[in-house]
Amino acid sequence: GVNVVTVGQYQRFCLATGRRMPVDPTYEGRHFNSNWSKADHPMVNVSWNDAKAYCGWASRSIGVMCDLPTEAEWEYAARAGTTGARPGELDAIGWYGGNSDAKTHPVKGKQANAWGLYDTIGNVREWCGDWYGEYPVGSVTDPSGPSLGSDRVNRGGSARDDPKNMRSAKRQSYFPGLGYQRVGFRPALSSVR
């Protein structure tokens, strides 16, 4: 996707499937998207399982297979042909702890990377399809993650992260059955999966 899934897009999914929206996000006791009123903000508080269900629904709806990207696919797309820590100057490309007031902002509010993808660094971390495990070091083409695990990978940085964590190679892991205020997702279209 050009951007992460927005609140508005996720609301359409919930209406179509009968799912309930998760609890709206708060930070230090204050709501920063009260009752999900900001439809153009990234969807957060969705579990990896919910993100996968959204991808299945979207695939059926548009007739083209989509899924969460693998960790390698995500990094490749986020880097957009660059080899540095980020695909551009941080304040120009991402919302992070130093410029966001610790809350999400509308998608596409910062400069896109060279391939036209928005918010690959900042605003929200993004679920990936892989289980979390050792990631290969050095030159490797399209590595795959472990076949089993307890946590799923998420990549990128969030609007509450420190600048040092705002880089294409930053990876985290979370339990797939829970939603997190810093994590959203971006489906990847594919003709073969």
mmCIF file of C-alpha atoms in Angstrom:
data_model
loop_
_atom_site.group_PDB
_atom_site.id
_atom_site.type_symbol
_atom_site.label_atom_id
_atom_site.label_comp_id
_atom_site.label_asym_id
_atom_site.label_seq_id
_atom_site.Cartn_x
_atom_site.Cartn_y
_atom_site.Cartn_z
ATOM 1 C CA GLY A 1 0.000 0.000 0.000
ATOM 2 C CA VAL A 2 1.026 3.569 -0.623
ATOM 3 C CA ASN A 3 0.238 4.259 3.039
ATOM 4 C CA VAL A 4 -0.700 2.322 6.152
ATOM 5 C CA VAL A 5 -4.340 1.355 6.567
ATOM 6 C CA THR A 6 -6.328 4.316 7.868
ATOM 7 C CA VAL A 7 -9.064 4.413 10.472
ATOM 8 C CA GLY A 8 -11.613 5.035 7.702
ATOM 9 C CA GLN A 9 -10.465 2.010 5.713
ATOM 10 C CA TYR A 10 -10.570 -0.195 8.787
ATOM 11 C CA GLN A 11 -14.052 1.068 9.695
ATOM 12 C CA ARG A 12 -15.301 -0.082 6.252
ATOM 13 C CA PHE A 13 -13.810 -3.515 6.961
ATOM 14 C CA CYS A 14 -15.564 -3.660 10.339
ATOM 15 C CA LEU A 15 -18.903 -2.634 8.815
ATOM 16 C CA ALA A 16 -18.584 -5.235 6.054
ATOM 17 C CA THR A 17 -17.567 -8.085 8.347
ATOM 18 C CA GLY A 18 -19.416 -7.304 11.583
ATOM 19 C CA ARG A 19 -16.188 -6.862 13.528
ATOM 20 C CA ARG A 20 -15.933 -4.331 16.323
ATOM 21 C CA MET A 21 -13.459 -1.483 16.308
ATOM 22 C CA PRO A 22 -10.798 -1.822 19.004
ATOM 23 C CA VAL A 23 -10.535 0.639 21.874
ATOM 24 C CA ASP A 24 -9.401 4.058 20.682
ATOM 25 C CA PRO A 25 -5.814 4.999 21.546
ATOM 26 C CA THR A 26 -4.706 7.038 24.565
ATOM 27 C CA TYR A 27 -1.377 8.427 25.705
ATOM 28 C CA GLU A 28 -0.766 9.473 29.297
ATOM 29 C CA GLY A 29 -4.487 9.341 29.973
ATOM 30 C CA ARG A 30 -5.637 11.459 27.036
ATOM 31 C CA HIS A 31 -7.310 10.184 23.891
ATOM 32 C CA PHE A 32 -5.527 11.158 20.685
ATOM 33 C CA ASN A 33 -8.143 9.818 18.274
ATOM 34 C CA SER A 34 -11.250 9.900 20.432
ATOM 35 C CA ASN A 35 -13.947 7.510 19.178
ATOM 36 C CA TRP A 36 -11.863 7.022 16.021
ATOM 37 C CA SER A 37 -13.034 10.428 14.743
ATOM 38 C CA LYS A 38 -9.885 11.055 12.672
ATOM 39 C CA ALA A 39 -10.522 8.798 9.671
ATOM 40 C CA ASP A 40 -7.303 9.810 7.875
ATOM 41 C CA HIS A 41 -5.017 8.698 10.733
ATOM 42 C CA PRO A 42 -3.291 5.298 10.819
ATOM 43 C CA MET A 43 -5.320 2.475 12.324
ATOM 44 C CA VAL A 44 -3.693 1.287 15.557
ATOM 45 C CA ASN A 45 -4.631 -1.076 18.385
ATOM 46 C CA VAL A 46 -5.209 -3.901 15.905
ATOM 47 C CA SER A 47 -3.568 -7.242 16.487
ATOM 48 C CA TRP A 48 -1.523 -9.082 13.877
ATOM 49 C CA ASN A 49 -4.476 -11.482 13.638
ATOM 50 C CA ASP A 50 -6.838 -8.571 12.873
ATOM 51 C CA ALA A 51 -4.414 -7.209 10.258
ATOM 52 C CA LYS A 52 -4.340 -10.635 8.565
ATOM 53 C CA ALA A 53 -8.149 -10.769 8.584
ATOM 54 C CA TYR A 54 -8.237 -7.324 6.972
ATOM 55 C CA CYS A 55 -5.851 -8.522 4.241
ATOM 56 C CA GLY A 56 -8.086 -11.523 3.536
ATOM 57 C CA TRP A 57 -11.169 -9.291 3.303
ATOM 58 C CA ALA A 58 -9.341 -6.780 1.084
ATOM 59 C CA SER A 59 -8.173 -9.597 -1.216
ATOM 60 C CA ARG A 60 -11.741 -10.810 -1.674
ATOM 61 C CA SER A 61 -13.040 -7.250 -2.093
ATOM 62 C CA ILE A 62 -10.601 -6.124 -4.789
ATOM 63 C CA GLY A 63 -9.958 -9.490 -6.423
ATOM 64 C CA VAL A 64 -6.174 -9.234 -6.040
ATOM 65 C CA MET A 65 -4.228 -11.140 -3.405
ATOM 66 C CA CYS A 66 -2.800 -9.006 -0.616
ATOM 67 C CA ASP A 67 -1.140 -9.920 2.635
ATOM 68 C CA LEU A 68 1.171 -8.476 5.234
ATOM 69 C CA PRO A 69 4.627 -8.053 3.700
ATOM 70 C CA THR A 70 7.456 -10.251 4.841
ATOM 71 C CA GLU A 71 10.081 -8.498 6.917
ATOM 72 C CA ALA A 72 12.447 -8.482 3.922
ATOM 73 C CA GLU A 73 9.746 -7.081 1.609
ATOM 74 C CA TRP A 74 8.942 -4.350 4.129
ATOM 75 C CA GLU A 75 12.579 -3.261 4.485
ATOM 76 C CA TYR A 76 13.148 -3.342 0.721
ATOM 77 C CA ALA A 77 10.107 -1.115 0.130
ATOM 78 C CA ALA A 78 10.950 1.230 3.027
ATOM 79 C CA ARG A 79 14.521 1.737 1.812
ATOM 80 C CA ALA A 80 13.333 2.464 -1.759
ATOM 81 C CA GLY A 81 16.731 1.708 -3.259
ATOM 82 C CA THR A 82 18.736 3.570 -0.603
ATOM 83 C CA THR A 83 21.397 2.081 1.655
ATOM 84 C CA GLY A 84 21.392 4.589 4.536
ATOM 85 C CA ALA A 85 19.544 4.390 7.829
ATOM 86 C CA ARG A 86 16.573 6.247 6.333
ATOM 87 C CA PRO A 87 15.305 6.998 2.832
ATOM 88 C CA GLY A 88 15.518 10.752 3.514
ATOM 89 C CA GLU A 89 15.916 13.449 6.166
ATOM 90 C CA LEU A 90 13.974 12.393 9.284
ATOM 91 C CA ASP A 91 11.852 15.518 9.846
ATOM 92 C CA ALA A 92 10.844 15.512 6.180
ATOM 93 C CA ILE A 93 9.778 11.849 6.012
ATOM 94 C CA GLY A 94 8.454 10.844 9.426
ATOM 95 C CA TRP A 95 6.516 11.630 12.571
ATOM 96 C CA TYR A 96 8.530 10.621 15.659
ATOM 97 C CA GLY A 97 8.938 11.545 19.316
ATOM 98 C CA GLY A 98 10.692 14.828 18.460
ATOM 99 C CA ASN A 99 8.056 16.318 16.149
ATOM 100 C CA SER A 100 4.706 14.586 16.779
ATOM 101 C CA ASP A 101 3.512 15.483 20.292
ATOM 102 C CA ALA A 102 3.468 11.679 20.843
ATOM 103 C CA LYS A 103 0.350 11.150 18.714
ATOM 104 C CA THR A 104 -0.416 9.909 15.232
ATOM 105 C CA HIS A 105 -0.948 12.304 12.327
ATOM 106 C CA PRO A 106 -2.855 11.980 9.040
ATOM 107 C CA VAL A 107 -1.225 9.572 6.590
ATOM 108 C CA LYS A 108 0.668 11.181 3.714
ATOM 109 C CA GLY A 109 1.492 14.153 5.948
ATOM 110 C CA LYS A 110 5.204 13.825 5.283
ATOM 111 C CA GLN A 111 7.302 13.338 2.169
ATOM 112 C CA ALA A 112 7.048 9.951 0.415
ATOM 113 C CA ASN A 113 10.120 7.823 -0.188
ATOM 114 C CA ALA A 114 11.570 7.522 -3.713
ATOM 115 C CA TRP A 115 9.028 4.808 -4.582
ATOM 116 C CA GLY A 116 6.029 6.896 -3.483
ATOM 117 C CA LEU A 117 5.398 5.133 -0.167
ATOM 118 C CA TYR A 118 4.393 7.303 2.798
ATOM 119 C CA ASP A 119 5.165 6.873 6.495
ATOM 120 C CA THR A 120 7.566 3.959 6.162
ATOM 121 C CA ILE A 121 9.607 5.616 8.898
ATOM 122 C CA GLY A 122 7.411 7.059 11.632
ATOM 123 C CA ASN A 123 3.801 7.655 12.584
ATOM 124 C CA VAL A 124 3.242 3.948 13.378
ATOM 125 C CA ARG A 125 5.273 0.777 13.380
ATOM 126 C CA GLU A 126 3.947 -1.825 10.942
ATOM 127 C CA TRP A 127 3.113 -5.490 11.356
ATOM 128 C CA CYS A 128 4.987 -7.838 9.034
ATOM 129 C CA GLY A 129 4.035 -11.398 8.132
ATOM 130 C CA ASP A 130 7.078 -13.068 9.701
ATOM 131 C CA TRP A 131 7.622 -14.648 13.078
ATOM 132 C CA TYR A 132 10.337 -12.834 15.020
ATOM 133 C CA GLY A 133 13.747 -14.524 15.027
ATOM 134 C CA GLU A 134 17.344 -13.990 14.016
ATOM 135 C CA TYR A 135 17.621 -11.760 10.979
ATOM 136 C CA PRO A 136 20.424 -12.491 8.475
ATOM 137 C CA VAL A 137 23.443 -10.210 8.411
ATOM 138 C CA GLY A 138 25.240 -9.286 5.214
ATOM 139 C CA SER A 139 24.111 -9.558 1.636
ATOM 140 C CA VAL A 140 21.090 -11.847 1.430
ATOM 141 C CA THR A 141 18.345 -11.882 -1.195
ATOM 142 C CA ASP A 142 14.750 -12.118 0.099
ATOM 143 C CA PRO A 143 15.400 -13.966 3.378
ATOM 144 C CA SER A 144 12.480 -15.674 5.058
ATOM 145 C CA GLY A 145 11.726 -15.634 8.764
ATOM 146 C CA PRO A 146 11.455 -18.655 11.043
ATOM 147 C CA SER A 147 8.599 -21.086 10.455
ATOM 148 C CA LEU A 148 7.421 -20.893 14.089
ATOM 149 C CA GLY A 149 7.611 -18.481 16.985
ATOM 150 C CA SER A 150 5.714 -16.693 19.716
ATOM 151 C CA ASP A 151 5.985 -13.072 18.529
ATOM 152 C CA ARG A 152 5.491 -11.371 15.168
ATOM 153 C CA VAL A 153 7.745 -8.753 13.604
ATOM 154 C CA ASN A 154 6.888 -5.112 13.247
ATOM 155 C CA ARG A 155 9.065 -2.554 11.485
ATOM 156 C CA GLY A 156 9.582 1.184 11.261
ATOM 157 C CA GLY A 157 9.169 3.672 14.062
ATOM 158 C CA SER A 158 6.237 5.354 15.738
ATOM 159 C CA ALA A 159 5.217 8.884 16.646
ATOM 160 C CA ARG A 160 6.476 8.217 20.184
ATOM 161 C CA ASP A 161 9.862 6.737 19.288
ATOM 162 C CA ASP A 162 13.277 8.274 19.813
ATOM 163 C CA PRO A 163 15.081 9.462 16.645
ATOM 164 C CA LYS A 164 17.734 6.717 16.980
ATOM 165 C CA ASN A 165 14.958 4.121 16.424
ATOM 166 C CA MET A 166 13.703 5.793 13.268
ATOM 167 C CA ARG A 167 15.501 3.711 10.657
ATOM 168 C CA SER A 168 14.697 1.163 7.977
ATOM 169 C CA ALA A 169 16.479 -1.651 9.812
ATOM 170 C CA LYS A 170 14.691 -1.133 13.165
ATOM 171 C CA ARG A 171 12.704 -4.196 14.141
ATOM 172 C CA GLN A 172 10.547 -5.075 17.119
ATOM 173 C CA SER A 173 8.435 -8.033 18.145
ATOM 174 C CA TYR A 174 5.021 -8.274 19.744
ATOM 175 C CA PHE A 175 2.531 -10.987 20.600
ATOM 176 C CA PRO A 176 0.219 -11.389 17.556
ATOM 177 C CA GLY A 177 -3.024 -11.667 19.534
ATOM 178 C CA LEU A 178 -2.901 -8.149 20.983
ATOM 179 C CA GLY A 179 -3.183 -4.670 19.501
ATOM 180 C CA TYR A 180 -0.701 -1.926 20.308
ATOM 181 C CA GLN A 181 -1.020 1.845 20.179
ATOM 182 C CA ARG A 182 2.203 2.243 18.236
ATOM 183 C CA VAL A 183 1.523 -0.442 15.615
ATOM 184 C CA GLY A 184 -0.507 -0.333 12.402
ATOM 185 C CA PHE A 185 -0.155 -2.242 9.139
ATOM 186 C CA ARG A 186 0.199 -1.916 5.375
ATOM 187 C CA PRO A 187 -0.963 -4.678 3.033
ATOM 188 C CA ALA A 188 1.260 -5.641 0.123
ATOM 189 C CA LEU A 189 -0.377 -6.573 -3.157
ATOM 190 C CA SER A 190 0.837 -9.726 -4.837
ATOM 191 C CA SER A 191 -0.177 -11.819 -7.799
ATOM 192 C CA VAL A 192 1.530 -14.871 -6.297
ATOM 193 C CA ARG A 193 1.603 -15.852 -2.613
#
